[in-house]
Amino acid sequence: MTSARRRRRPRAGTIPEPVRAGDAGHGVKRRAHRRGGEPSGHWLMLLTGMALVGCALVLDGFVKNVSGETGPAPVGGDSVAWLEPLRRGGPVLNLTGDEPSSARLKARTVALTFDDGPDPVWTPRLLDVLKARGAKATFFAVGSRIAAHPELTRRIVAEGHELGNHTYTHPDLATIPAWRVKLELNLTQKALAGATGLQTTLARPPYSSTPGTITVRQWDSLETLGREGYLVALTDLDTRDWLRPGTSHIVSAARPSGGRGAVVMLHDSGGDRTQTVEAVGRLLGELDRAGYRAETLTSALGMPSAHRPAGQTARIAGTALGLAQRGAEAFTTALWWVLFVTGALTLARLALLVVLARVHARRSRDPERAGGWDRPPGVSVIVPAYNEEAGIAATVRSLVATTYPGPVEVLVVDDGSTDRTAEAVAAARLPGVRVIRQPNGGKAVALNTGIRHARHDILVMVDGDTVFEPDTIGHLVRGLADPRVGAVSGNTKVGNRRGLIGRWQHVEYVIGFNLDRRAFELLDCMPTVPGAIGAFRREALAAVGGVSTDTLAEDTDLTMALCRAGWRMVYEERAIAWTEAPASLRQLWRQRYRWCYGTMQAMWKHRRALAEPRPFGRRCLGYLALFHVLLPLLAPVVDLMAVYHVAVGDPLPAVAVWAGFVVMQAAAGWYALRLDGERVSALWALPLQQVVYRQLIYLVVFQSMATALLGVRLRWHTVRRQGTFAAP
C-alpha cells in the first residue's frame, strides 16, 4: 500500500499549523483529485477470481466422483428375446456395425483385466507381480486417475500391458444421458493421450459384469459405446474382489475350467487390494502349471493392439486437462486446510475475546483499582464539524450538560462547512462554547486547530454526530489519572438502531468493537481510540506531533503513534457516547470503505513497529492483518464453497457449520450485550447479518485492498446526517 504524501513532520512538542485551501498539502481530499478517482476493473478481477475458484471446485467435484466399485454390479433379469444372443455370447462385444456380434478368447488363454486404476499403491504392486511372472494384462483405467497419475499410466504401457477406457469419473452409464457418456469417454481419451501419446479402442462400462447380466436399461449405453467405435469388453469370470472375500475365493473365482479361455475381472483401485495382489500371484502360478498364457485382451483374441497414436491436438489437450485436474485438486485441498485453520482461528479469537472481556470487566469494576485526581483538571472538548447542521446542536448541548465538576470548554471547529453548521451552534447560545472557523482542510487539520486553541491539558475529541451522557466526560478523565495513560477510549453506541441496518451496526459495535477494545487494553495493543469519543493527554499528543494528516483513519493513525511512543491506551466502558450510524447501505459502504482503507494506510505507515521491542507491533498489526484484512478476503471463497456444496451435494454439513458459527457468535454476543447492559433481543438480527451485512463488509475490504495496491488516493467520504439526536 502506498500512503499519502507526507508533509515534513513537525518537531516533538508542537502541533502542526493549519493547511490553507490553496496549499499543496491541503489534505487527503485534494490529493485524491490529483491522483485520480477510485480504481476501475477491480470488480472484474474479483469476479474472475471467483469464477476460477468455482471452476476448480466444479472440476474437483466432478473428479471426486471416482470411488471404485462400491456395490454389486447390476444383475440381469429382463426377459427380452433379442438380448438372449448377446447374453449367451462372448464377453467382447462388437457393436460398431449394423448387427451386434461377440467373441471369446482362444483356448488356454486368459486375459487378466484390472478396473478403476491406476492407483499409486496397488497398481505398482500388481505390475511387479505380472513382471515377475512374465504375464501381460489389460488395465481399464479411469480417466481422472490417468490424469492424476500419468507416470503410472506410462509404466503400464512401457511394460507391454494394454489400456482400455473405463470412463473419466466411473459413473453408471445406464443412469446418465448419452451426451454425458460421450463426454466421459472423450475426456478419458484426452487424458490417455496427454499421459502416453496413445488412445484406445477398448472400453468397459463401470458396474458391468458378464454378458448374462446385460439389462435392457444398459443396452442404450452399450450402443453408444459401439457408435463411438469401441469394442466393449465385459468378462467371463467376475471375481468380485472388491468385496474382499479372501484370497482363496478370488483365485477360485478367477480360475478357468475345462481349458477354455476367459476374460477375468479384477480391480487395482477402489480400496484395499491386498487380497487381489496375493490372488494374482497364486493364480498366475496355477495357470502356468496348467499350460495357460496370460495375454492382453486383444492378443488373446488374435487382434491387433487396441492402442492408436494420438494426434498432437489430443496430446496437448490431454496434458492441459491433467494439469488442470491436478491443480484443481491441489488448490481445493489447500483451500480446505486454509478454511479449517480459518475456522479454528475465528473460534479461538471469539473465545479469547470473551475470556479477556470478562477479566477486563472484573478489573474495571474493582473499587480498589479506581484512581483519581487531586482536583478535577480542566477539559477542552474539540468537535470537528463539516456540514453537521442536522445534529451539531444536540452534540454541543450534551457536552454542556455534563456533570463533570471541573472546568469544561467546548470548541467547535467548523471545517469550511457549506451549510449552517456554525450558525446552528451560535443559535444555541450555550455557555463555554466557542466556534472556530477555518477553510476546509480535513478532519485531522480541524482537530489540530482545536488542539492549538484549547486552554486545558485534557483534550476530549468528539464527532459532530455524537452525543454524550452527562457523566461521560468524568469517566474519560478518570482514566487519565494514571500518568502512564496517554488516551482513553469511550464506549460508542448506535443511537439510530431501530431499522435493520442500524440494528446490524448496533450488534457489531457491541460485539465487535467493545469486546475487541477490552482485549486490546489487557494486551497493551489498542489500535484505535475512536474519533467519536476519546480523551487525550496534551503531552502525549505533542510527543507525536499532533494528529497526522497522512491517512484517512486519523484516529487509528494517532492511536498507533501513541502506542509506539510508549503511552498506554485504556478502554472505559462507562464513558458512553451515542453516535448516528449510516442509515442506508450506500452510506454504510462509504463509511466502511474510508475506515478500512484508512486503517490499511495506518498499518502500512506504522509497519516498522513489527521490528520494535514493544508488543504493540506484533500483536496489533498482526491481529489486524489476519482478522481485518486476510480473513475477510477469504470470506467470498468460503461463501462460494458453501453455496457449491449446498447446490450439488448434501447441504446438511454446510448448513450445520454455518449454524454452528452463528450459535457461537450469538453466545459471544449475548455476553457482550449483558456486559454493556443492552437487551439481548437484538440478537434476532444476527443470522440475517451473516448473509447480507457480512458480505458488504468483506467487499469493502476487497475494494480497499484493490485501491491500496493500485496506489489510488481515496477521497474523504462524508456521510449524510439525519439529525437523529436533534430536538423535534
XYZ file of C-alpha atoms in Angstrom:
728
model
C 0.000 0.000 0.000
C 1.161 3.497 -0.730
C 0.393 6.046 1.977
C -0.484 9.677 1.344
C 2.434 12.036 0.566
C 3.569 13.487 3.864
C 4.362 16.984 4.861
C 7.537 17.439 6.869
C 6.991 16.039 10.372
C 6.754 18.806 12.999
C 9.112 18.832 15.922
C 8.090 16.921 19.034
C 6.070 19.079 21.353
C 4.416 21.088 18.593
C 1.091 20.890 16.799
C 1.126 21.381 13.015
C -0.213 24.624 11.607
C -3.459 24.549 9.624
C -3.136 23.974 5.892
C -4.829 26.506 3.666
C -7.084 25.630 0.804
C -4.517 26.543 -1.809
C -1.581 24.741 -0.213
C -0.107 21.599 -1.759
C -0.862 19.628 1.374
C -4.475 20.637 1.681
C -5.440 17.190 2.870
C -6.373 13.794 1.540
C -9.326 15.181 -0.330
C -7.303 17.463 -2.612
C -4.556 14.867 -3.126
C -7.177 12.403 -4.285
C -8.156 14.653 -7.164
C -4.567 14.860 -8.336
C -4.128 11.105 -8.368
C -7.462 10.283 -9.976
C -10.633 8.602 -8.803
C -11.319 5.170 -7.398
C -9.863 2.087 -9.098
C -11.574 0.520 -12.066
C -11.612 -3.121 -13.033
C -11.273 -4.499 -9.506
C -14.777 -5.940 -9.514
C -13.970 -7.736 -12.751
C -10.846 -9.037 -11.030
C -12.946 -10.298 -8.114
C -15.485 -11.964 -10.406
C -12.700 -13.538 -12.439
C -11.055 -14.874 -9.308
C -14.354 -16.244 -8.015
C -15.036 -17.830 -11.412
C -11.637 -19.551 -11.326
C -12.289 -20.815 -7.808
C -15.716 -22.012 -8.938
C -14.190 -23.847 -11.903
C -11.642 -25.501 -9.616
C -14.418 -26.619 -7.260
C -16.556 -27.951 -10.111
C -13.652 -29.810 -11.715
C -12.501 -31.282 -8.425
C -16.069 -32.220 -7.512
C -16.536 -33.858 -10.912
C -13.339 -35.835 -10.471
C -14.130 -36.854 -6.878
C -16.989 -38.935 -8.244
C -14.266 -41.585 -8.677
C -14.585 -44.080 -5.836
C -14.198 -47.522 -7.376
C -16.951 -50.110 -7.362
C -18.707 -49.813 -4.048
C -21.567 -52.220 -4.577
C -22.617 -55.277 -6.550
C -22.788 -54.974 -10.328
C -26.275 -54.874 -11.864
C -27.853 -58.287 -12.319
C -29.784 -59.267 -15.443
C -33.348 -60.475 -15.397
C -35.206 -58.717 -18.210
C -36.971 -61.350 -20.366
C -36.257 -59.830 -23.777
C -35.731 -62.236 -26.656
C -33.479 -60.003 -28.723
C -30.949 -59.743 -25.866
C -30.565 -63.502 -25.456
C -27.969 -63.986 -28.230
C -25.719 -61.389 -26.607
C -26.255 -62.844 -23.166
C -25.186 -66.274 -24.398
C -22.299 -64.884 -26.453
C -18.720 -63.992 -25.680
C -17.504 -61.254 -23.344
C -16.201 -58.941 -26.073
C -18.964 -57.154 -27.988
C -18.619 -55.509 -31.369
C -21.497 -53.034 -31.654
C -19.913 -50.819 -34.288
C -21.761 -52.366 -37.248
C -25.401 -52.935 -38.161
C -25.537 -56.300 -36.420
C -24.048 -56.857 -32.949
C -21.567 -59.669 -32.544
C -19.412 -61.094 -29.794
C -16.158 -63.003 -29.428
C -14.481 -65.397 -26.979
C -10.837 -65.954 -26.143
C -8.648 -68.728 -27.542
C -8.366 -71.937 -25.567
C -5.907 -71.977 -22.659
C -5.609 -68.196 -22.851
C -6.575 -65.851 -20.063
C -6.917 -62.048 -20.189
C -6.487 -60.593 -16.744
C -8.259 -57.224 -16.642
C -7.976 -54.649 -13.878
C -10.542 -51.908 -13.390
C -10.621 -48.496 -11.671
C -6.897 -47.637 -11.657
C -4.233 -46.588 -11.869
C -3.688 -46.421 -8.120
C -0.352 -45.225 -6.677
C -0.333 -48.040 -4.080
C -1.866 -51.117 -5.694
C -1.120 -50.730 -9.415
C 2.695 -50.825 -8.943
C 2.386 -53.957 -6.781
C 0.300 -55.711 -9.423
C 2.706 -54.629 -12.148
C 5.566 -56.119 -10.134
C 3.705 -59.431 -9.813
C 2.897 -59.508 -13.546
C 6.504 -58.692 -14.450
C 7.855 -61.400 -12.177
C 5.574 -63.973 -13.843
C 6.142 -62.718 -17.409
C 2.398 -62.082 -17.810
C 0.568 -59.339 -19.677
C -2.754 -57.792 -18.716
C -5.294 -55.163 -19.725
C -5.997 -52.185 -17.464
C -9.356 -50.468 -17.873
C -8.287 -47.127 -16.467
C -10.396 -44.287 -15.149
C -9.574 -41.022 -16.930
C -9.340 -38.888 -13.809
C -6.872 -41.353 -12.330
C -4.833 -41.326 -15.531
C -4.686 -37.521 -15.245
C -3.725 -37.774 -11.569
C -1.040 -40.443 -12.099
C 0.345 -40.147 -15.631
C 3.639 -41.755 -14.643
C 1.850 -44.975 -13.646
C -0.064 -44.977 -16.918
C 3.192 -44.682 -18.841
C 4.661 -47.568 -16.839
C 1.699 -49.783 -17.752
C 2.318 -49.149 -21.451
C 6.113 -49.405 -21.153
C 5.840 -52.889 -19.602
C 3.763 -54.176 -22.515
C 0.298 -54.075 -21.000
C -2.851 -52.760 -22.630
C -5.121 -49.883 -21.679
C -8.878 -49.609 -22.012
C -11.354 -46.764 -21.425
C -13.281 -47.048 -18.154
C -14.804 -43.512 -18.326
C -13.468 -40.415 -16.600
C -15.352 -40.446 -13.285
C -16.740 -44.014 -13.082
C -20.484 -43.347 -13.366
C -23.097 -45.989 -14.121
C -23.580 -45.327 -17.843
C -27.137 -46.669 -17.730
C -28.172 -43.785 -15.477
C -26.682 -40.827 -17.394
C -27.647 -39.223 -20.729
C -25.834 -40.025 -23.958
C -24.014 -36.670 -24.049
C -22.505 -37.416 -20.635
C -21.441 -40.881 -21.819
C -19.608 -39.315 -24.762
C -18.032 -36.693 -22.510
C -16.751 -39.371 -20.121
C -15.218 -41.336 -22.994
C -13.683 -38.325 -24.733
C -12.136 -36.906 -21.573
C -10.554 -40.269 -20.823
C -9.099 -40.470 -24.325
C -7.608 -36.982 -23.886
C -6.145 -37.882 -20.503
C -4.645 -41.035 -22.038
C -3.212 -39.059 -24.964
C -1.661 -36.499 -22.599
C -0.079 -39.193 -20.429
C 1.119 -41.697 -23.057
C 0.571 -40.237 -26.536
C -1.848 -43.096 -27.234
C -5.579 -43.699 -27.425
C -7.516 -46.964 -27.167
C -10.326 -48.809 -28.931
C -11.322 -50.850 -25.861
C -13.941 -49.766 -23.341
C -15.607 -51.312 -20.333
C -18.674 -49.750 -18.703
C -18.397 -49.259 -14.932
C -20.538 -51.643 -12.878
C -20.641 -54.181 -15.726
C -20.060 -57.895 -15.395
C -20.698 -60.951 -17.592
C -22.795 -60.833 -20.780
C -25.551 -62.685 -18.952
C -26.142 -59.672 -16.703
C -26.875 -57.230 -19.536
C -30.192 -55.444 -18.976
C -32.440 -53.508 -21.329
C -31.554 -50.422 -19.321
C -27.846 -50.938 -20.066
C -28.296 -51.596 -23.758
C -28.550 -47.929 -24.811
C -25.221 -47.093 -23.181
C -23.586 -50.129 -24.792
C -24.885 -48.974 -28.173
C -23.391 -45.544 -27.540
C -20.011 -47.166 -26.912
C -20.354 -49.033 -30.206
C -21.289 -45.903 -32.134
C -18.169 -44.240 -30.714
C -16.074 -47.035 -32.261
C -15.220 -49.045 -29.138
C -15.052 -52.791 -28.629
C -16.990 -53.386 -25.407
C -15.156 -55.695 -23.013
C -17.277 -57.474 -20.422
C -15.995 -60.563 -18.597
C -16.281 -64.306 -18.343
C -15.237 -64.539 -14.704
C -16.185 -61.756 -12.275
C -14.104 -62.324 -9.144
C -15.969 -59.633 -7.174
C -12.674 -58.965 -5.437
C -13.937 -55.513 -4.434
C -15.902 -57.327 -1.709
C -12.574 -58.650 -0.322
C -13.949 -62.213 0.044
C -10.497 -63.711 0.721
C -7.521 -64.618 -1.432
C -8.581 -68.244 -1.944
C -12.076 -67.214 -3.023
C -10.671 -64.736 -5.576
C -8.322 -67.383 -7.002
C -11.142 -69.887 -7.270
C -13.449 -67.366 -8.971
C -10.720 -66.406 -11.484
C -9.694 -69.974 -12.448
C -10.988 -71.066 -15.919
C -12.277 -74.602 -16.269
C -12.011 -77.211 -18.993
C -9.126 -75.484 -20.751
C -11.377 -72.716 -22.027
C -10.092 -69.185 -22.457
C -11.510 -66.493 -20.178
C -11.597 -62.771 -19.501
C -11.080 -62.284 -15.752
C -12.268 -59.125 -13.990
C -10.189 -57.802 -11.092
C -9.545 -54.341 -9.608
C -6.366 -52.378 -8.950
C -8.020 -49.477 -7.133
C -11.053 -48.524 -5.079
C -9.886 -49.759 -1.687
C -7.544 -52.240 -0.035
C -6.409 -54.631 -2.763
C -4.031 -56.790 -0.701
C -6.125 -59.889 -1.387
C -6.159 -59.121 -5.122
C -2.367 -58.791 -5.296
C -1.882 -62.093 -3.430
C -4.531 -63.816 -5.546
C -2.961 -62.715 -8.852
C 0.392 -64.179 -7.844
C -1.160 -67.525 -6.880
C -3.454 -67.558 -9.921
C -0.618 -66.982 -12.392
C 1.337 -69.841 -10.844
C -1.609 -72.221 -11.204
C -2.344 -71.063 -14.780
C 1.265 -71.533 -15.779
C 1.268 -75.079 -14.456
C -1.996 -75.742 -16.342
C -0.489 -74.534 -19.615
C -2.314 -71.176 -19.802
C -0.913 -67.958 -21.222
C -1.791 -64.592 -19.645
C -2.055 -62.075 -22.510
C -3.579 -58.725 -23.260
C -7.216 -58.829 -24.317
C -6.624 -58.056 -27.996
C -3.728 -60.505 -28.162
C -5.867 -63.232 -26.611
C -8.495 -62.533 -29.288
C -5.895 -62.654 -32.068
C -6.461 -58.982 -32.874
C -4.101 -56.018 -33.352
C -3.335 -53.898 -30.304
C -6.059 -51.574 -29.065
C -3.562 -48.721 -28.851
C -3.606 -45.987 -31.510
C -1.257 -42.992 -31.769
C -2.943 -39.797 -30.585
C -2.847 -36.585 -32.582
C -0.864 -33.566 -31.435
C -4.040 -31.657 -30.558
C -5.282 -34.503 -28.371
C -1.900 -34.722 -26.631
C -1.852 -31.008 -25.854
C -5.470 -31.083 -24.667
C -4.745 -34.111 -22.509
C -1.689 -32.513 -20.946
C -3.703 -29.378 -20.188
C -6.510 -31.497 -18.717
C -4.080 -33.292 -16.434
C -2.512 -30.066 -15.255
C -5.922 -28.518 -14.654
C -7.147 -31.524 -12.691
C -4.052 -31.797 -10.528
C -4.028 -28.042 -9.996
C -7.711 -28.044 -9.014
C -7.149 -30.898 -6.592
C -4.116 -29.253 -5.003
C -5.904 -25.896 -4.804
C -9.058 -27.376 -3.310
C -7.102 -29.430 -0.787
C -5.101 -26.378 0.243
C -8.284 -24.349 0.406
C -9.924 -26.839 2.744
C -6.916 -26.658 5.039
C -6.972 -22.874 4.899
C -10.672 -22.841 5.736
C -10.132 -25.299 8.573
C -7.381 -23.124 10.034
C -9.510 -20.024 9.436
C -12.456 -21.531 11.278
C -10.256 -22.627 14.153
C -8.668 -19.177 14.402
C -12.064 -17.472 14.293
C -13.449 -19.634 17.080
C -10.257 -19.245 19.114
C -10.411 -15.476 18.677
C -14.043 -15.402 19.776
C -13.298 -17.478 22.859
C -10.246 -15.362 23.731
C -12.210 -12.119 23.394
C -14.908 -13.397 25.734
C -12.346 -14.525 28.327
C -10.409 -11.251 28.170
C -13.617 -9.233 28.277
C -14.608 -11.000 31.459
C -11.211 -10.303 33.013
C -11.416 -6.649 31.931
C -14.928 -6.257 33.342
C -13.845 -7.606 36.724
C -10.785 -5.371 36.867
C -12.588 -2.226 35.787
C -15.250 -2.716 38.460
C -12.765 -3.363 41.245
C -13.153 -0.415 43.691
C -9.523 -0.716 44.795
C -8.382 -0.116 41.195
C -10.196 3.173 40.794
C -7.811 6.123 40.901
C -8.468 9.830 40.831
C -7.077 13.320 40.546
C -6.266 15.530 43.498
C -8.651 18.008 41.934
C -10.672 17.839 38.717
C -8.482 19.056 35.832
C -9.827 21.351 33.164
C -11.120 19.706 29.983
C -11.270 21.043 26.433
C -13.748 19.237 24.207
C -12.948 19.547 20.489
C -15.710 18.962 17.941
C -14.512 18.981 14.304
C -17.532 19.664 12.115
C -18.127 19.632 8.385
C -21.741 20.052 7.257
C -23.117 18.837 10.596
C -26.037 21.258 10.746
C -28.550 18.462 11.335
C -27.128 17.301 14.655
C -24.403 19.646 15.880
C -26.669 21.492 18.306
C -27.649 18.243 20.028
C -23.967 17.287 20.298
C -22.986 20.591 21.908
C -25.976 20.577 24.303
C -24.968 17.109 25.569
C -21.421 18.332 26.199
C -22.523 21.411 28.092
C -24.935 19.331 30.189
C -22.069 17.334 31.691
C -21.941 16.614 35.427
C -18.152 16.806 35.406
C -17.137 19.067 38.347
C -14.075 20.624 36.720
C -13.935 23.445 34.145
C -15.066 22.414 30.638
C -14.806 24.318 27.391
C -16.282 23.208 24.064
C -14.558 24.156 20.812
C -16.481 23.553 17.601
C -14.105 23.758 14.629
C -16.167 24.482 11.510
C -14.033 22.964 8.748
C -15.337 25.046 5.844
C -18.925 23.771 6.034
C -21.204 24.716 3.167
C -24.327 24.504 5.329
C -25.285 26.402 8.530
C -23.209 24.343 10.966
C -21.613 27.351 12.690
C -24.918 29.248 12.804
C -26.640 26.260 14.434
C -24.056 26.259 17.230
C -24.258 30.023 17.698
C -28.053 29.926 17.794
C -27.987 27.567 20.761
C -26.302 30.316 22.893
C -24.657 27.803 25.205
C -22.100 28.851 27.849
C -18.478 27.802 27.449
C -18.861 27.072 23.711
C -16.616 28.634 21.085
C -16.845 28.328 17.315
C -13.642 28.412 15.269
C -13.991 28.718 11.521
C -11.360 27.638 9.012
C -11.150 26.768 5.308
C -11.843 23.130 4.584
C -8.699 21.132 5.295
C -9.960 17.800 6.543
C -10.761 16.364 9.943
C -7.159 15.996 11.092
C -6.446 19.638 10.335
C -9.601 20.671 12.204
C -8.548 18.646 15.241
C -5.098 20.228 15.257
C -6.727 23.653 15.062
C -8.831 22.794 18.095
C -5.816 21.485 19.992
C -3.915 24.732 19.452
C -6.838 26.839 20.666
C -7.615 24.627 23.676
C -6.945 26.100 27.107
C -6.659 22.826 29.050
C -4.326 19.831 29.003
C -7.036 17.155 28.925
C -8.466 17.056 25.409
C -11.649 15.187 24.530
C -12.345 14.649 20.829
C -15.931 14.195 19.700
C -17.527 13.728 16.282
C -20.200 16.195 15.275
C -22.855 13.469 15.093
C -22.307 12.187 18.644
C -23.942 12.987 21.982
C -22.541 12.307 25.467
C -24.191 11.069 28.623
C -23.886 13.608 31.492
C -21.212 11.538 33.285
C -19.211 10.577 30.189
C -16.531 13.275 30.476
C -15.953 12.386 34.117
C -15.377 8.720 33.284
C -12.977 9.627 30.483
C -10.945 11.967 32.686
C -10.765 9.376 35.472
C -8.895 7.027 33.123
C -6.206 9.680 32.596
C -5.391 9.899 36.307
C -2.677 7.302 35.663
C 0.259 9.303 34.243
C 1.221 6.354 32.001
C -2.076 6.584 30.129
C -1.971 8.730 27.000
C -5.551 8.230 25.825
C -8.881 6.750 26.897
C -11.364 5.154 24.521
C -15.010 5.545 25.339
C -17.925 3.234 24.669
C -19.632 4.150 21.406
C -23.243 3.074 20.956
C -25.510 3.321 17.932
C -28.326 5.784 18.510
C -30.423 5.116 15.401
C -30.782 1.363 15.835
C -34.462 0.898 15.036
C -34.054 -0.095 11.391
C -32.419 -3.322 10.274
C -29.223 -1.590 9.107
C -28.998 0.301 12.391
C -29.588 -2.886 14.372
C -26.840 -4.683 12.480
C -24.422 -1.885 13.339
C -25.606 -1.883 16.950
C -24.787 -5.603 17.232
C -21.441 -5.022 15.517
C -20.491 -2.143 17.818
C -21.284 -4.082 20.977
C -19.936 -7.498 19.955
C -17.036 -6.472 17.749
C -15.762 -3.076 18.752
C -16.240 -3.158 22.505
C -15.151 -6.747 23.056
C -12.060 -6.006 20.985
C -11.157 -2.893 22.967
C -11.383 -4.725 26.283
C -8.943 -7.325 24.962
C -6.672 -4.714 23.395
C -6.284 -2.892 26.694
C -5.243 -6.067 28.512
C -2.832 -6.998 25.709
C -1.463 -3.435 25.535
C -2.077 -3.130 21.796
C -5.031 -0.755 21.306
C -5.223 0.124 17.582
C -7.913 2.807 17.717
C -9.264 5.327 20.163
C -12.332 6.243 18.106
C -12.899 9.725 16.812
C -16.446 9.607 18.160
C -15.238 9.570 21.768
C -11.685 9.722 23.046
C -9.783 11.625 25.719
C -6.108 12.524 25.286
C -3.311 13.977 27.324
C -1.881 17.077 25.595
C 1.624 15.951 26.481
C 1.076 12.696 24.603
C -0.317 14.449 21.525
C 2.599 16.852 21.456
C 5.061 13.954 21.702
C 3.792 12.507 18.403
C 3.336 15.839 16.627
C -0.437 16.074 16.926
C -2.978 14.453 14.640
C -1.391 13.299 11.391
C -2.900 14.135 8.008
C -1.193 11.159 6.344
C -4.190 8.810 6.406
C -7.970 8.789 6.220
C -8.156 6.971 9.586
C -6.675 9.779 11.653
C -7.897 8.211 14.911
C -6.194 4.869 14.172
C -3.039 6.600 12.940
C -2.886 8.724 16.090
C -3.508 5.776 18.430
C -0.794 3.686 16.799
C 1.661 6.571 17.068
C 0.883 6.963 20.776
C 1.324 3.240 21.409
C 4.664 3.245 19.609
C 5.727 6.223 21.731
C 5.172 4.143 24.871
C 1.832 5.519 26.077
C -0.846 3.193 27.431
C -4.330 3.165 25.894
C -7.296 2.144 28.042
C -10.979 1.467 27.471
C -13.644 2.952 29.738
C -16.944 1.111 29.288
C -18.898 3.650 31.409
C -17.932 6.590 29.167
C -20.885 6.271 26.817
C -21.388 8.201 23.603
C -24.334 7.851 21.250
C -23.465 8.164 17.577
C -25.561 8.393 14.438
C -24.720 5.408 12.250
C -25.257 5.382 8.473
C -28.920 4.787 7.677
C -28.548 3.260 4.202
C -26.343 0.606 2.641
C -24.799 3.210 0.346
C -23.856 5.459 3.255
C -22.613 2.468 5.237
C -20.457 1.389 2.294
C -18.892 4.831 2.006
C -18.127 4.992 5.715
C -16.637 1.492 5.965
C -14.676 1.969 2.768
C -12.998 5.019 4.275
C -12.429 3.254 7.604
C -10.944 0.154 6.016
C -8.735 1.996 3.557
C -7.565 4.402 6.245
C -6.758 1.524 8.602
C -4.665 -0.113 5.886
C -2.861 3.185 5.381
C -2.138 3.397 9.111
C -0.938 -0.214 9.238
C 1.443 0.416 6.355
C 2.658 3.681 7.850
C 3.445 2.002 11.180
C 4.755 -1.272 9.723
C 8.158 -0.728 11.314
C 6.514 -1.347 14.685
C 6.777 -5.055 13.852
C 10.521 -4.867 14.444
C 10.306 -2.735 17.581
C 10.713 -4.269 21.061
C 7.274 -3.181 22.272
C 4.498 -5.786 21.847
C 2.209 -3.346 20.045
C 3.500 -4.011 16.528
C 3.452 -7.783 16.674
C 0.144 -8.054 18.488
C -1.846 -5.228 16.978
C -0.615 -5.211 13.389
C -0.596 -9.000 13.245
C -4.150 -9.147 14.581
C -5.435 -6.512 12.167
C -3.669 -8.100 9.195
C -5.109 -11.517 9.979
C -8.647 -10.793 11.172
C -9.414 -7.497 9.444
C -7.669 -7.987 6.098
C -6.710 -11.565 5.247
C -9.718 -13.473 6.597
C -12.285 -11.071 5.091
C -10.532 -11.502 1.730
C -11.060 -15.269 2.077
C -14.718 -14.863 3.028
C -16.060 -14.818 -0.576
C -14.377 -18.170 -1.182
C -15.989 -19.561 1.974
C -19.405 -18.452 0.767
C -18.799 -19.833 -2.726
C -17.781 -23.216 -1.326
C -20.843 -23.285 0.930
C -23.192 -22.462 -1.954
C -21.480 -25.055 -4.161
C -21.859 -27.850 -1.617
C -25.467 -26.920 -0.894
C -26.232 -26.937 -4.631
C -24.505 -30.157 -5.697
C -24.108 -32.217 -2.555
C -25.588 -32.835 0.842
C -26.492 -29.376 2.168
C -26.614 -30.538 5.788
C -22.863 -30.235 6.585
C -22.622 -26.712 5.138
C -25.784 -25.592 6.929
C -24.605 -27.216 10.162
C -21.230 -25.434 10.038
C -22.905 -22.106 9.298
C -25.413 -22.622 12.112
C -22.610 -23.579 14.482
C -20.729 -20.350 13.795
C -23.910 -18.321 14.235
C -24.591 -20.025 17.567
C -21.039 -19.305 18.734
C -21.350 -15.662 17.691
C -24.745 -15.434 19.362
C -23.278 -16.789 22.605
C -20.470 -14.227 22.500
C -22.989 -11.547 21.541
C -25.227 -12.445 24.456
C -22.329 -11.993 26.848
C -21.217 -8.739 25.212
C -24.734 -7.305 25.359
C -25.039 -8.301 29.011
C -21.701 -6.620 29.786
C -22.911 -3.423 28.135
C -26.322 -3.509 29.791
C -28.083 -3.915 26.453
C -31.111 -6.027 25.599
C -30.204 -9.433 24.223
C -33.244 -9.313 21.952
C -31.019 -7.507 19.434
C -29.515 -10.891 18.554
C -32.505 -11.804 16.380
C -30.831 -9.851 13.560
C -27.582 -11.858 13.784
C -28.435 -14.727 11.356
C -29.570 -12.313 8.654
C -26.483 -10.214 9.309
C -24.369 -13.199 8.245
C -25.948 -13.370 4.775
C -26.146 -9.649 3.930
C -24.094 -7.385 6.179
C -21.071 -9.684 6.309
C -20.853 -9.773 2.523
C -20.936 -5.992 2.329
C -18.071 -5.728 4.806
C -15.790 -8.180 3.007
C -16.486 -6.484 -0.320
C -15.409 -3.247 1.320
C -12.152 -4.923 2.359
C -11.594 -6.175 -1.177
C -12.183 -2.758 -2.715
C -9.949 -1.143 -0.115
C -7.164 -3.604 -0.849
C -7.537 -3.008 -4.597
C -7.436 0.730 -4.010
C -4.294 0.396 -1.911
C -2.459 -1.960 -4.273
C -3.225 0.232 -7.286
C -1.880 3.270 -5.469
C -5.108 5.287 -5.754
C -5.725 8.034 -3.200
C -9.193 7.667 -1.760
C -11.015 10.908 -1.101
C -12.855 11.610 2.138
C -16.356 10.151 2.059
C -18.844 12.173 4.092
C -21.975 10.571 5.498
C -25.237 12.445 5.110
C -26.654 13.080 8.596
C -30.285 12.505 9.506
C -30.244 14.512 12.727
C -31.073 11.545 14.932
C -30.460 13.445 18.163
C -31.867 16.817 17.070
C -34.713 18.149 19.156
C -38.132 17.779 17.452
